[in-house]
mmCIF file of C-alpha atoms in Angstrom:
data_model
loop_
_atom_site.group_PDB
_atom_site.id
_atom_site.type_symbol
_atom_site.label_atom_id
_atom_site.label_comp_id
_atom_site.label_asym_id
_atom_site.label_seq_id
_atom_site.Cartn_x
_atom_site.Cartn_y
_atom_site.Cartn_z
ATOM 1 C CA MET B 1 66.091 52.843 50.984
ATOM 2 C CA ARG B 2 68.916 51.299 53.316
ATOM 3 C CA GLU B 3 72.697 52.548 52.719
ATOM 4 C CA TYR B 4 75.099 49.755 52.258
ATOM 5 C CA THR B 5 78.568 49.010 53.968
ATOM 6 C CA SER B 6 81.335 49.293 51.510
ATOM 7 C CA ASP B 7 81.994 44.936 52.325
ATOM 8 C CA GLU B 8 78.656 44.634 50.743
ATOM 9 C CA LEU B 9 78.705 46.981 47.827
ATOM 10 C CA ILE B 10 81.391 44.938 47.305
ATOM 11 C CA ILE B 11 79.631 42.191 46.949
ATOM 12 C CA ILE B 12 76.805 43.552 45.370
ATOM 13 C CA GLY B 13 78.963 44.401 42.346
ATOM 14 C CA ARG B 14 81.094 41.091 42.535
ATOM 15 C CA CYS B 15 77.267 39.610 41.649
ATOM 16 C CA HIS B 16 76.600 41.875 39.268
ATOM 17 C CA ALA B 17 80.324 41.494 37.320
ATOM 18 C CA LEU B 18 79.951 37.807 37.460
ATOM 19 C CA GLN B 19 76.226 37.302 36.282
ATOM 20 C CA SER B 20 77.144 39.794 33.243
ATOM 21 C CA GLU B 21 79.834 37.524 32.439
ATOM 22 C CA ARG B 22 77.765 34.493 33.269
ATOM 23 C CA GLU B 23 75.234 35.922 30.372
ATOM 24 C CA ARG B 24 78.289 36.964 27.850
ATOM 25 C CA LEU B 25 79.571 33.443 27.842
ATOM 26 C CA LEU B 26 76.102 31.810 27.795
ATOM 27 C CA SER B 27 75.177 33.963 24.705
ATOM 28 C CA GLU B 28 78.339 33.145 23.063
ATOM 29 C CA ILE B 29 78.066 29.483 23.629
ATOM 30 C CA LYS B 30 74.502 30.076 22.223
ATOM 31 C CA ILE B 31 75.867 31.580 18.960
ATOM 32 C CA ASN B 32 78.564 28.773 18.628
ATOM 33 C CA GLN B 33 75.799 25.766 18.647
ATOM 34 C CA SER B 34 73.549 28.024 15.981
ATOM 35 C CA ALA B 35 77.098 28.382 13.617
ATOM 36 C CA MET B 36 77.795 24.922 14.461
ATOM 37 C CA SER B 37 74.333 23.658 13.370
ATOM 38 C CA GLY B 38 74.201 25.512 10.154
ATOM 39 C CA ILE B 39 77.316 24.015 9.247
ATOM 40 C CA SER B 40 76.521 20.989 9.993
ATOM 41 C CA LEU B 41 73.143 21.264 7.824
ATOM 42 C CA GLY B 42 74.988 22.404 4.971
ATOM 43 C CA TYR B 43 74.546 26.253 5.238
ATOM 44 C CA SER B 44 77.994 26.923 4.863
ATOM 45 C CA ASP B 45 80.889 25.908 2.648
ATOM 46 C CA GLU B 46 83.197 25.788 5.233
ATOM 47 C CA PRO B 47 83.122 22.437 6.803
ATOM 48 C CA GLU B 48 86.659 23.076 7.889
ATOM 49 C CA ARG B 49 85.121 26.272 10.253
ATOM 50 C CA LEU B 50 83.408 23.621 12.320
ATOM 51 C CA LEU B 51 86.761 22.513 13.793
ATOM 52 C CA GLY B 52 87.304 25.699 15.094
ATOM 53 C CA LEU B 53 83.643 26.305 15.846
ATOM 54 C CA LEU B 54 83.834 22.952 18.258
ATOM 55 C CA GLU B 55 87.232 24.154 19.654
ATOM 56 C CA GLU B 56 86.356 27.636 20.839
ATOM 57 C CA GLN B 57 82.766 25.671 21.952
ATOM 58 C CA ILE B 58 84.750 23.616 24.706
ATOM 59 C CA ASN B 59 86.812 26.701 25.567
ATOM 60 C CA LEU B 60 84.012 28.396 26.222
ATOM 61 C CA VAL B 61 82.090 25.140 28.292
ATOM 62 C CA SER B 62 85.362 25.284 30.430
ATOM 63 C CA ALA B 63 84.848 29.079 30.887
ATOM 64 C CA PHE B 64 81.570 28.843 32.269
ATOM 65 C CA ARG B 65 81.605 25.586 34.675
ATOM 66 C CA GLU B 66 84.709 27.603 35.939
ATOM 67 C CA ILE B 67 83.081 30.767 36.980
ATOM 68 C CA GLU B 68 79.239 29.180 37.621
ATOM 69 C CA PRO B 69 80.244 27.758 41.394
ATOM 70 C CA ASP B 70 81.427 31.399 41.804
ATOM 71 C CA CYS B 71 78.306 33.424 40.379
ATOM 72 C CA GLN B 72 76.270 30.450 42.713
ATOM 73 C CA ALA B 73 78.193 31.620 46.039
ATOM 74 C CA ALA B 74 78.060 35.724 44.340
ATOM 75 C CA SER B 75 74.461 35.275 44.259
ATOM 76 C CA GLU B 76 74.207 33.232 47.804
ATOM 77 C CA ALA B 77 75.689 36.236 49.225
ATOM 78 C CA TYR B 78 73.420 39.206 47.565
ATOM 79 C CA ARG B 79 70.680 37.631 48.655
ATOM 80 C CA GLU B 80 71.838 37.766 51.947
ATOM 81 C CA VAL B 81 72.932 41.596 51.891
ATOM 82 C CA VAL B 82 70.034 42.821 50.347
ATOM 83 C CA SER B 83 67.463 40.556 52.638
ATOM 84 C CA GLY B 84 69.447 41.984 55.522
ATOM 85 C CA GLU B 85 70.407 38.681 56.881
ATOM 86 C CA VAL B 86 74.256 39.348 56.870
ATOM 87 C CA LYS B 87 75.672 37.161 59.227
ATOM 88 C CA ASP B 88 77.934 38.687 61.920
ATOM 89 C CA ASN B 89 81.498 36.745 62.184
ATOM 90 C CA GLY B 90 82.404 37.743 65.245
#
């Protein structure tokens, strides 16, 4: 196993952190979708809760859209680091 530089370890750590946040957001989005579906199908006696869930869903999707480009860039950098193809900026 090769040793990584501190810069490479930062890249790896950032990628893992962004992936975790991405997965958390996707999970919350799915949970909200299930709750909204249940309410709209009449499985709850709190139809006014639907509006709150819809607003929360909009915020979650917005956060996901904000993080996705960073996540993709971090994933590409991660692949370069672990494959040993890090580009020399000099």
